[in-house]
Coordinates of C-alpha atoms in Angstrom, one line a residue:
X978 CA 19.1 7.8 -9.3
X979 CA 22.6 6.7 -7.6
X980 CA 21.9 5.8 -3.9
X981 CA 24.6 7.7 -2.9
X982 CA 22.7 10.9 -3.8
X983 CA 19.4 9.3 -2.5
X984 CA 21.2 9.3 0.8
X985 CA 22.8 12.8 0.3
X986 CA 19.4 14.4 -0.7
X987 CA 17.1 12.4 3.1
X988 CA 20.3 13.1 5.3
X989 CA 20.3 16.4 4.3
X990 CA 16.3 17.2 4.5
X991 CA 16.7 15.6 7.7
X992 CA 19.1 18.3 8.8
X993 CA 16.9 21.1 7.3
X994 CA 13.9 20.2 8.6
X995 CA 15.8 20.5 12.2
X996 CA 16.6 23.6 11.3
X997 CA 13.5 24.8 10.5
X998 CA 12.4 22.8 13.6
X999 CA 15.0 25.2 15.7
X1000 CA 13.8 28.5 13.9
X1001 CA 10.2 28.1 13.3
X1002 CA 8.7 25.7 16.1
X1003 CA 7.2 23.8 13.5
X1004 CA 7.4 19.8 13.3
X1005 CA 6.0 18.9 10.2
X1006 CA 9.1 18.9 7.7
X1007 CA 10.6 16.8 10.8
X1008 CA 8.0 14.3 10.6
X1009 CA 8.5 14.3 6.5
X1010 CA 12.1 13.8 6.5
X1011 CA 12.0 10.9 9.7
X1012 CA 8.7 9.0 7.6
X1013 CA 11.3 9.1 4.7
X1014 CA 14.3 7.8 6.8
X1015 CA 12.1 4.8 7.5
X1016 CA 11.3 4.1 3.8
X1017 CA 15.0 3.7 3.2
X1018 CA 15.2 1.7 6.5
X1019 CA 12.8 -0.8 5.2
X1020 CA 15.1 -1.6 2.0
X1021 CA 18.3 -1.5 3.8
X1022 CA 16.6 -4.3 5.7
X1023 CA 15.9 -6.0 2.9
X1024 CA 19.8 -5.5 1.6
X1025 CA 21.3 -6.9 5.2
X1026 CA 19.1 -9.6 4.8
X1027 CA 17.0 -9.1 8.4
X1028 CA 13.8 -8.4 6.3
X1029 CA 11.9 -10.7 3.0
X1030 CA 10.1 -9.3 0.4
X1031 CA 5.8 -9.0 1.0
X1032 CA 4.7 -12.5 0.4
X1033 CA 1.2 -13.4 -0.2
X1034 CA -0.7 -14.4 -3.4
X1035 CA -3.1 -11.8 -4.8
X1036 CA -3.5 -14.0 -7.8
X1037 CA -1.3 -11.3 -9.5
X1038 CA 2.5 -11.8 -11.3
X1039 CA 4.1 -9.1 -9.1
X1040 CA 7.9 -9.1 -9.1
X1041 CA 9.8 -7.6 -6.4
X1042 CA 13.8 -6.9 -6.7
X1043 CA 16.0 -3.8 -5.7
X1044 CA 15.6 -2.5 -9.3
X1045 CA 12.2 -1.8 -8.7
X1046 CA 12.5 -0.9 -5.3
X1047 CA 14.9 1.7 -6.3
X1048 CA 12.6 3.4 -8.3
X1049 CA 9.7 3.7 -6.3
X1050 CA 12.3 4.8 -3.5
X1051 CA 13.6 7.7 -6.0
X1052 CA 9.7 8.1 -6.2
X1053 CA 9.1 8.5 -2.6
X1054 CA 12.5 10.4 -2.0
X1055 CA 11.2 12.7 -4.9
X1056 CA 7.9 13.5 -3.4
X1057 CA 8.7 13.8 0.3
X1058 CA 11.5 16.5 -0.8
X1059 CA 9.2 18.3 -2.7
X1060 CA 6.2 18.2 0.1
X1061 CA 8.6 19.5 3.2
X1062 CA 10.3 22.2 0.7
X1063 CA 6.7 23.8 -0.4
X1064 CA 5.5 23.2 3.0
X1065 CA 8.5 25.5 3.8
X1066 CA 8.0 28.0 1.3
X1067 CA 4.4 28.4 1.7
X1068 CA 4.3 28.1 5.8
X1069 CA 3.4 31.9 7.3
X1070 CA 4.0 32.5 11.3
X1071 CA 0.6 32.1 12.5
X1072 CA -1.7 34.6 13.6
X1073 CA -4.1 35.2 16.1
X1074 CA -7.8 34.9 14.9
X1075 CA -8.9 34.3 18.5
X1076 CA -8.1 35.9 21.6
X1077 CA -9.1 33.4 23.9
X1078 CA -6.6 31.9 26.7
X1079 CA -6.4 28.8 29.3
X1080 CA -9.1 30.8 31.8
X1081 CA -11.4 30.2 28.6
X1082 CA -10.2 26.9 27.9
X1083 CA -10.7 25.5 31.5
X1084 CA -13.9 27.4 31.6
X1085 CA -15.8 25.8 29.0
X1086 CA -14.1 22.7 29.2
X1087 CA -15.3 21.8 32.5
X1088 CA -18.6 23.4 31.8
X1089 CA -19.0 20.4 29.6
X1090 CA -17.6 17.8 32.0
X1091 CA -20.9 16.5 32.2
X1092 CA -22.1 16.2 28.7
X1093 CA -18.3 14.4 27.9
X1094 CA -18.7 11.7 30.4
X1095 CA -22.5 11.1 29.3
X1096 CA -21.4 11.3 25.7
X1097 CA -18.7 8.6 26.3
X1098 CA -21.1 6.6 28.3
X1099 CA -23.7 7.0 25.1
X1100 CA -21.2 6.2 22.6
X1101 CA -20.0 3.2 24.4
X1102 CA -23.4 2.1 24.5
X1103 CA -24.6 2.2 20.6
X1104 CA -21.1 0.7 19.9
X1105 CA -22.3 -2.4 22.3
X1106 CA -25.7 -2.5 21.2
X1107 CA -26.6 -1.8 18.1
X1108 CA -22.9 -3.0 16.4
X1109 CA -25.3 -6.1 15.0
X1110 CA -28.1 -3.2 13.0
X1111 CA -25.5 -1.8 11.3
X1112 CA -22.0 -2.4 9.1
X1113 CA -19.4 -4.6 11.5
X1114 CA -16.5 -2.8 9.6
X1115 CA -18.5 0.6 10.4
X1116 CA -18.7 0.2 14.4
X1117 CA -15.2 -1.4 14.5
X1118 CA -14.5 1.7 12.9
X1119 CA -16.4 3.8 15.4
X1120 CA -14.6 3.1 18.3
X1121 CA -12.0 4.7 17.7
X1122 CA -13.6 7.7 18.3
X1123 CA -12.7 6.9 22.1
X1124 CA -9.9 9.0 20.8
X1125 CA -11.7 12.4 21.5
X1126 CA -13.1 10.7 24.5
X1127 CA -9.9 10.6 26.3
X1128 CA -8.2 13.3 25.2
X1129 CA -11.1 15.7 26.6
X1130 CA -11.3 13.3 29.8
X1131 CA -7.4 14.6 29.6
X1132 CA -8.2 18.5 29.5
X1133 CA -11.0 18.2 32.3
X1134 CA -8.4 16.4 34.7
X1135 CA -5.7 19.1 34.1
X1136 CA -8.0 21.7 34.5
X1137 CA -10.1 20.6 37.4
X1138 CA -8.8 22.4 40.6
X1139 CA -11.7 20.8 43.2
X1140 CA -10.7 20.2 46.4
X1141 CA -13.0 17.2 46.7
X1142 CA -10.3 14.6 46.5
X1143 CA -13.0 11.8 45.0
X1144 CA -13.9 14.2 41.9
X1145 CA -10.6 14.0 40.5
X1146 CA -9.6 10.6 41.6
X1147 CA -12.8 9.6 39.4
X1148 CA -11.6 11.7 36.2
X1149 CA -7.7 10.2 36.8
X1150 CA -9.3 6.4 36.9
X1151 CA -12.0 7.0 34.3
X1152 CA -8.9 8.6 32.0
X1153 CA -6.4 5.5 32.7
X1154 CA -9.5 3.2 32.4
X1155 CA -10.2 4.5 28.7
X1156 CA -6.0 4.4 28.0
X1157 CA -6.2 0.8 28.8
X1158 CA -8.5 -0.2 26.9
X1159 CA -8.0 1.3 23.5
X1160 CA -5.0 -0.4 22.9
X1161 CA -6.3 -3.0 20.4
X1162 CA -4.1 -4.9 18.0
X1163 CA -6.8 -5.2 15.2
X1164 CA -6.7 -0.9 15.5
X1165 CA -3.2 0.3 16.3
X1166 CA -4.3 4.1 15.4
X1167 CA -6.9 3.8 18.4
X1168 CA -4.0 4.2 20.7
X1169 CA -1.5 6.4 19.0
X1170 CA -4.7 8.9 17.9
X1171 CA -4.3 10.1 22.1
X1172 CA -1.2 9.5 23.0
X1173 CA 0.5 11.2 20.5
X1174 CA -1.7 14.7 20.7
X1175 CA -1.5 14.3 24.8
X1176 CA 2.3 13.8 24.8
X1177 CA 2.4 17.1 22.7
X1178 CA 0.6 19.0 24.9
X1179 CA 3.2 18.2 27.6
X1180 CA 6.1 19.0 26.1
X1181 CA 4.7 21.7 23.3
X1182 CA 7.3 24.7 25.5
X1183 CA 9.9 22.4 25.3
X1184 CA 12.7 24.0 23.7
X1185 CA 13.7 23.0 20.3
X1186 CA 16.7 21.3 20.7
X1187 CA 15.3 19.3 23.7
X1188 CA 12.1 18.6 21.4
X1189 CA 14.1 16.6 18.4
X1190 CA 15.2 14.4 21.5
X1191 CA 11.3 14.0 22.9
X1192 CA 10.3 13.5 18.9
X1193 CA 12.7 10.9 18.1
X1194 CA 11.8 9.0 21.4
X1195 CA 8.4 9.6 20.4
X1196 CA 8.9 7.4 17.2
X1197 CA 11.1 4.9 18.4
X1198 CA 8.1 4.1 21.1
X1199 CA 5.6 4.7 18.5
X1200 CA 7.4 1.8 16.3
X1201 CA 7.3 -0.2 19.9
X1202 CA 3.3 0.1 20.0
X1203 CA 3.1 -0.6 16.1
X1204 CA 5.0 -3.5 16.7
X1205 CA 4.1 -4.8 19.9
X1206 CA 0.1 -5.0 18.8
X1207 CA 1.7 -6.7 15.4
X1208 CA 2.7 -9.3 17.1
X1209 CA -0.3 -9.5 19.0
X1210 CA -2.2 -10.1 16.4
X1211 CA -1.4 -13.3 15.7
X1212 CA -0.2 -14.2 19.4
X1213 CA -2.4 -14.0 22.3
X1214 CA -1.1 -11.8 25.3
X1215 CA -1.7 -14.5 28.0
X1216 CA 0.5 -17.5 25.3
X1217 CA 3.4 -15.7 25.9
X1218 CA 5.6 -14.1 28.3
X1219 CA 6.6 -10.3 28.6
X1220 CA 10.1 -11.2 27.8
X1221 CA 9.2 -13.2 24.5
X1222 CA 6.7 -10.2 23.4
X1223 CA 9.2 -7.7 24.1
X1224 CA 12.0 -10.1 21.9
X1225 CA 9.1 -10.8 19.1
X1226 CA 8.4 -7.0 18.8
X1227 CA 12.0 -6.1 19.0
X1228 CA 12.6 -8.6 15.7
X1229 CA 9.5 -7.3 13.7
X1230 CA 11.3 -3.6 14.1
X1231 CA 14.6 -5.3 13.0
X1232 CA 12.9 -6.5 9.7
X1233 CA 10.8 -3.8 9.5
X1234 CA 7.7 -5.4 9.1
X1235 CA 5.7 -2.5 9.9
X1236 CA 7.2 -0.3 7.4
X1237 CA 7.4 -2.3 4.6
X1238 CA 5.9 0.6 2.2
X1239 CA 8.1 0.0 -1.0
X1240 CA 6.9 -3.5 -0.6
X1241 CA 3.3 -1.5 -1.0
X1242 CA 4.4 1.2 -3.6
X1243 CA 5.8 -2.0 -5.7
X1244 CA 2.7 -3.3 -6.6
X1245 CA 1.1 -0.1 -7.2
X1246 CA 4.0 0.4 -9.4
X1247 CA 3.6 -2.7 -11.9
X1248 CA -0.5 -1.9 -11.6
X1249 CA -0.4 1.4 -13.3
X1250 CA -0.9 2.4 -15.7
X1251 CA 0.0 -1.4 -17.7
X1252 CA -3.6 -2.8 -16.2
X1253 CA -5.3 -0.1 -15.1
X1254 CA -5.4 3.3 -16.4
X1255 CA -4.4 6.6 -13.9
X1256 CA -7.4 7.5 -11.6
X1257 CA -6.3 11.2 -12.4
X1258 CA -7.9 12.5 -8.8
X1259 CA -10.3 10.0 -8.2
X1260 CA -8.6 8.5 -5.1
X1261 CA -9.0 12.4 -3.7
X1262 CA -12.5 12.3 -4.6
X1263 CA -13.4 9.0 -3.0
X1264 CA -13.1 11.3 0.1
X1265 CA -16.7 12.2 -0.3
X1266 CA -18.1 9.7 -2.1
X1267 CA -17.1 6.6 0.0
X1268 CA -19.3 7.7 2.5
X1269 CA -22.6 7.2 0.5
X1270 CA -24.1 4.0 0.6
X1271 CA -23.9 1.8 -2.4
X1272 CA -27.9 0.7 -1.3
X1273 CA -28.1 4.3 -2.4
X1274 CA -26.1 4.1 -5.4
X1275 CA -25.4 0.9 -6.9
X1276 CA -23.4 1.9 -9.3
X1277 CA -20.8 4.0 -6.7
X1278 CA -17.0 3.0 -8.0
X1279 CA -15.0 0.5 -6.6
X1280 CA -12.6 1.6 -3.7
X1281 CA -8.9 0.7 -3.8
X1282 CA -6.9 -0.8 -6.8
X1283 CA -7.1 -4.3 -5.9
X1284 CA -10.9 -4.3 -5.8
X1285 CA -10.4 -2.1 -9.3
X1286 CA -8.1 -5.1 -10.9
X1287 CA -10.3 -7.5 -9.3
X1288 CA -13.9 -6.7 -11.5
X1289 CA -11.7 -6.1 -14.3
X1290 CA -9.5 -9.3 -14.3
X1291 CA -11.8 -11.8 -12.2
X1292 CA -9.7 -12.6 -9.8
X1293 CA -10.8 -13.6 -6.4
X1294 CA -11.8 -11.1 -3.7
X1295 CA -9.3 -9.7 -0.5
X1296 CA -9.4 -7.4 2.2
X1297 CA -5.0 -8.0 2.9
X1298 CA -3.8 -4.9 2.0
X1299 CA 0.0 -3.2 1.8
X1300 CA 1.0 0.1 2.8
X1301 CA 2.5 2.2 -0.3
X1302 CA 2.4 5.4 1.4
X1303 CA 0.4 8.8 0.4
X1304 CA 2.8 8.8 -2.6
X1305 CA 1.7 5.7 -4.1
X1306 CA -1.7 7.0 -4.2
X1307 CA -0.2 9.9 -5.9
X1308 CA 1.1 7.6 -8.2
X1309 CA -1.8 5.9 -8.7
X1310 CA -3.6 9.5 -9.8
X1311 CA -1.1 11.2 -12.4
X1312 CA 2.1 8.8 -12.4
X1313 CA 5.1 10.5 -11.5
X1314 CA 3.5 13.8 -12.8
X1315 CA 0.8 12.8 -10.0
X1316 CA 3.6 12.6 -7.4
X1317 CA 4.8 16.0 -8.0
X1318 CA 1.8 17.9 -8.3
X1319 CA -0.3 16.9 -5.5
X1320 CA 2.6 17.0 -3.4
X1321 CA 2.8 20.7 -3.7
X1322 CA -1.1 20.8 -3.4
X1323 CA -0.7 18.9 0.0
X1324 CA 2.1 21.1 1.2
X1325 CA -0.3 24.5 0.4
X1326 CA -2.5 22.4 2.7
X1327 CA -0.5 21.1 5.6
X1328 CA 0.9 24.4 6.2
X1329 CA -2.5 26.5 6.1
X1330 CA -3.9 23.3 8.3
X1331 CA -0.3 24.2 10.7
X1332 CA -1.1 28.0 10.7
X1333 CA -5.2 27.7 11.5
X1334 CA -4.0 24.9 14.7
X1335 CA -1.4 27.2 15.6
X1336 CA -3.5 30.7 16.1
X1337 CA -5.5 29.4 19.2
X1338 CA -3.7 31.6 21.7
X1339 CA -4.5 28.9 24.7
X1340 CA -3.1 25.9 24.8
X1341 CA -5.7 23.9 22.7
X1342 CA -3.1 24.5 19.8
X1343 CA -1.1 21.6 21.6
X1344 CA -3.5 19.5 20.9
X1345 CA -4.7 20.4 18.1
X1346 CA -1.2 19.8 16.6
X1347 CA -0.7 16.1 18.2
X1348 CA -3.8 15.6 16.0
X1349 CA -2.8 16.4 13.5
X1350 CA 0.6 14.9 13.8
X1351 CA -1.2 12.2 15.2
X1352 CA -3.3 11.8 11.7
X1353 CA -0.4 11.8 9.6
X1354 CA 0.8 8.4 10.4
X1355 CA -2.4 6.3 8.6
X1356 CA -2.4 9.5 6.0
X1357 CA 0.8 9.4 5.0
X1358 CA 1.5 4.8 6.1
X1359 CA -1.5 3.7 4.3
X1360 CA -2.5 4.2 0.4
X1361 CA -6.5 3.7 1.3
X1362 CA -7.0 7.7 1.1
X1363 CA -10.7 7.7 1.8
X1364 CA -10.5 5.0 4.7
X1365 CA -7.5 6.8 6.2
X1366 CA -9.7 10.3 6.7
X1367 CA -13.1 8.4 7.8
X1368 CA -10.6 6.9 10.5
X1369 CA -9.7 10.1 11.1
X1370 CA -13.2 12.1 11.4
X1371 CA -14.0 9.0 13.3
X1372 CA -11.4 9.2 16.0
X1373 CA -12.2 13.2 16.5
X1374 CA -15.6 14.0 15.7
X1375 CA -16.3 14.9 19.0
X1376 CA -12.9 17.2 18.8
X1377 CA -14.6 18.8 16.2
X1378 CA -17.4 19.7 18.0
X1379 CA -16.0 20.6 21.1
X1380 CA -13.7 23.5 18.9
X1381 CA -16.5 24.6 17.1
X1382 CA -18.7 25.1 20.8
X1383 CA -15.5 26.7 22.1
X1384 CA -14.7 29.3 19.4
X1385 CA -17.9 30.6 19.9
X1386 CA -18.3 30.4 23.8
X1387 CA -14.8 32.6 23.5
X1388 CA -16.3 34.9 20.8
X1389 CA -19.7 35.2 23.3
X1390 CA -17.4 35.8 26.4
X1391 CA -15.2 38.1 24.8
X1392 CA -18.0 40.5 23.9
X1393 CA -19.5 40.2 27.3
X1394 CA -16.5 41.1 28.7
X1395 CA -16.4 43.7 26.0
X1396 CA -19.9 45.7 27.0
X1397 CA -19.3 45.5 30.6
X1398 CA -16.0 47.4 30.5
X1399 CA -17.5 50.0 28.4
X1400 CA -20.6 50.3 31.2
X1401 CA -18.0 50.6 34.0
X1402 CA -16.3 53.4 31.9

């Protein structure tokens, strides 16, 4: 496809999805059309010269050039458009399947103050103790479910109206504590899986012209905090000053180093189907299998191309891996055929996700939307389906929970409510 018209076709789903930002309140065409922006960013990069080509030996012949990189960009181009124009088409204004409101959301939240800040004390605990009884990778895992932690530590200390002026000091230090300490370079979701869905919350009645402004700020310091723990992972905060870590992190966004997804896609590219065949829906169905333990079945499939290629070639063992976006996975299903299909299968999703988040008439649908824009960055940045949605339950299990106790402490209040007007009449 002539770059020109790749161009045409992201500038211009950039300026629908603001449309349909401006009409409907809804980000998630926005988010599409930006992720895409930042695809072609990475290969202009490459063309100025302020970026390299992925290097690192997987004991694979993998060629990169712009000829490849082209296609998989068409590829990408190709899907996103067809993703945000379903999600369009099949996107209804949401409607109210609860009647609940802030009075109920403060309610029960702080009803539960107690059991959050014990749960986060217990959680904390069998992360620190028994980390060495079961998988490292599993409890490193685990703690991002801090996530939940803090963003329900948030909700008590907005609705908590004591008077006792230590209460709320406590729940404002015990919030900023918890901030501090999930930003971990190893684990860069761990901080963006609150921030984001707080940050929402606060400006989810902004108006929509204002809120393109607030989004685009939003990404430009969510690049900051990709790139700042980047360069913390191989630099130690206290062997360099804030000036150099502010100049290194500034360079790695230059170069794109956190973005390099066609770098990702390429490789899945020259993979299938030449040395292994399509997984034809496999990497969806991982979902539920990679949680069984392969003690429990030896014979559970391999996760991930490389370890596929791996068996099936001999070649030596890795756990480096390259972002080639949700579509590569697609890719790696059907082909091209792959990318178009289960992009209109994700778009029926997204939007039914969007209307369900949206129908809370408090303001839990604030954050219930950060979430979920929240969980579209290791969705839609990494090609590790199944890992990407463990991640996910992992960070908001306790989300999960505290929704499922709230719907029906509503439902219970609502009917309470209900009788005692009918006695009174």
């Amino acid at each position: 496809m002539d770059r020109v018209l790749v161009y045409f076709i992201v500038i211009t789903n950039f300026i629908v999805a603001i449309r349909f930002l401006h009409k409907k309140k809804c980000e998630v065409p926005f988010f599409l059309a930006l992720f895409n922006i930042m695809v072609e960013y990475r290969l202009i990069s490459l063309q100025l010269g302020y970026g390299h080509w992925v290097n690192f030996d997987y004991g694979i012949s993998l060629k990169f050039n712009y000829e490849m990189a082209y296609a998989v960009s068409d590829l990408i181009a190709l899907g996103t458009t067809i993703m945000m124009y379903c999600f369009m088409f099949f996107y209804r204004p949401p409607k109210r399947l609860l009647n609940d409101s802030d009075y109920y959301l403060g309610k029960y939240t702080l009803s539960k103050k107690s059991y959050i800040v014990v749960g986060l004390i217990i959680f904390s605990i069998f992360q620190l103790t028994l980390g060495k009884s079961i998988s490292d990778n599993f409890v490193f895992l685990a703690k991002v479910g801090n996530n939940s932690f803090i963003i329900l530590l948030f909700l008590i200390t907005i609705f908590t109206k004591s008077k006792n002026r230590a209460t709320k000091i406590f729940f404002y230090a015990l919030f900023i504590a918890m901030a501090y300490i999930s930003y971990s370079p190893r684990l860069r979701f761990q901080f963006l899986g609150w921030m984001i869905p707080i940050a929402y919350y606060l400006t989810r009645d902004v108006k929509s012209s204002r809120k393109v402004t607030f989004l685009l700020i939003g990404i430009v310091l969510t690049l900051i905090v990709f790139s700042s723990a980047g360069v913390l992972r191989n630099k130690k905060m206290d062997e360099m000053s804030f000036k150099e870590l502010v100049s290194d992190s500034f360079q790695r966004m230059l170069i794109a180093d956190d973005i390099n997804f066609i770098d990702g896609f390429m490789m899945m590219y020259q993979i299938y189907p030449d040395y292994l065949d399509y997984d034809y829906g496999k990497e969806h169905l991982d979902v539920i299998l990679r949680p069984i333990p392969r003690w429990l079945w030896k014979d559970k499939p391999l996760a991930g191309w490389f370890q596929n290629y791996s068996a099936k070639y001999g070649t030596s063992m890795t756990t480096i891996g390259f972002s080639p976006t949700i579509w590569g996975v697609f890719y790696a299903e059907m082909g091209v055929i792959g990318v178009i299909i289960f992009s209109i299968i994700w778009a029926w999703w997204l939007a039914k996700l969007y209307s369900y988040f949206r129908s809370f008439a408090s303001s839990l649908w604030g954050i219930l939307v950060g979430i979920m824009l929240a969980a579209m960055i290791p969705l839609f940045r990494s090609g590790d389906l199944a890992g990407d949605v463990l991640i996910i339950f992992l960070s908001y299990w306790a989300m999960i929970l505290f929704v499922r106790g709230y719907k029906k402490f509503v439902v219970k209040e609502l009917r309470k409510e209900f009788y005692l007007n009918k006695a009174a009449a």
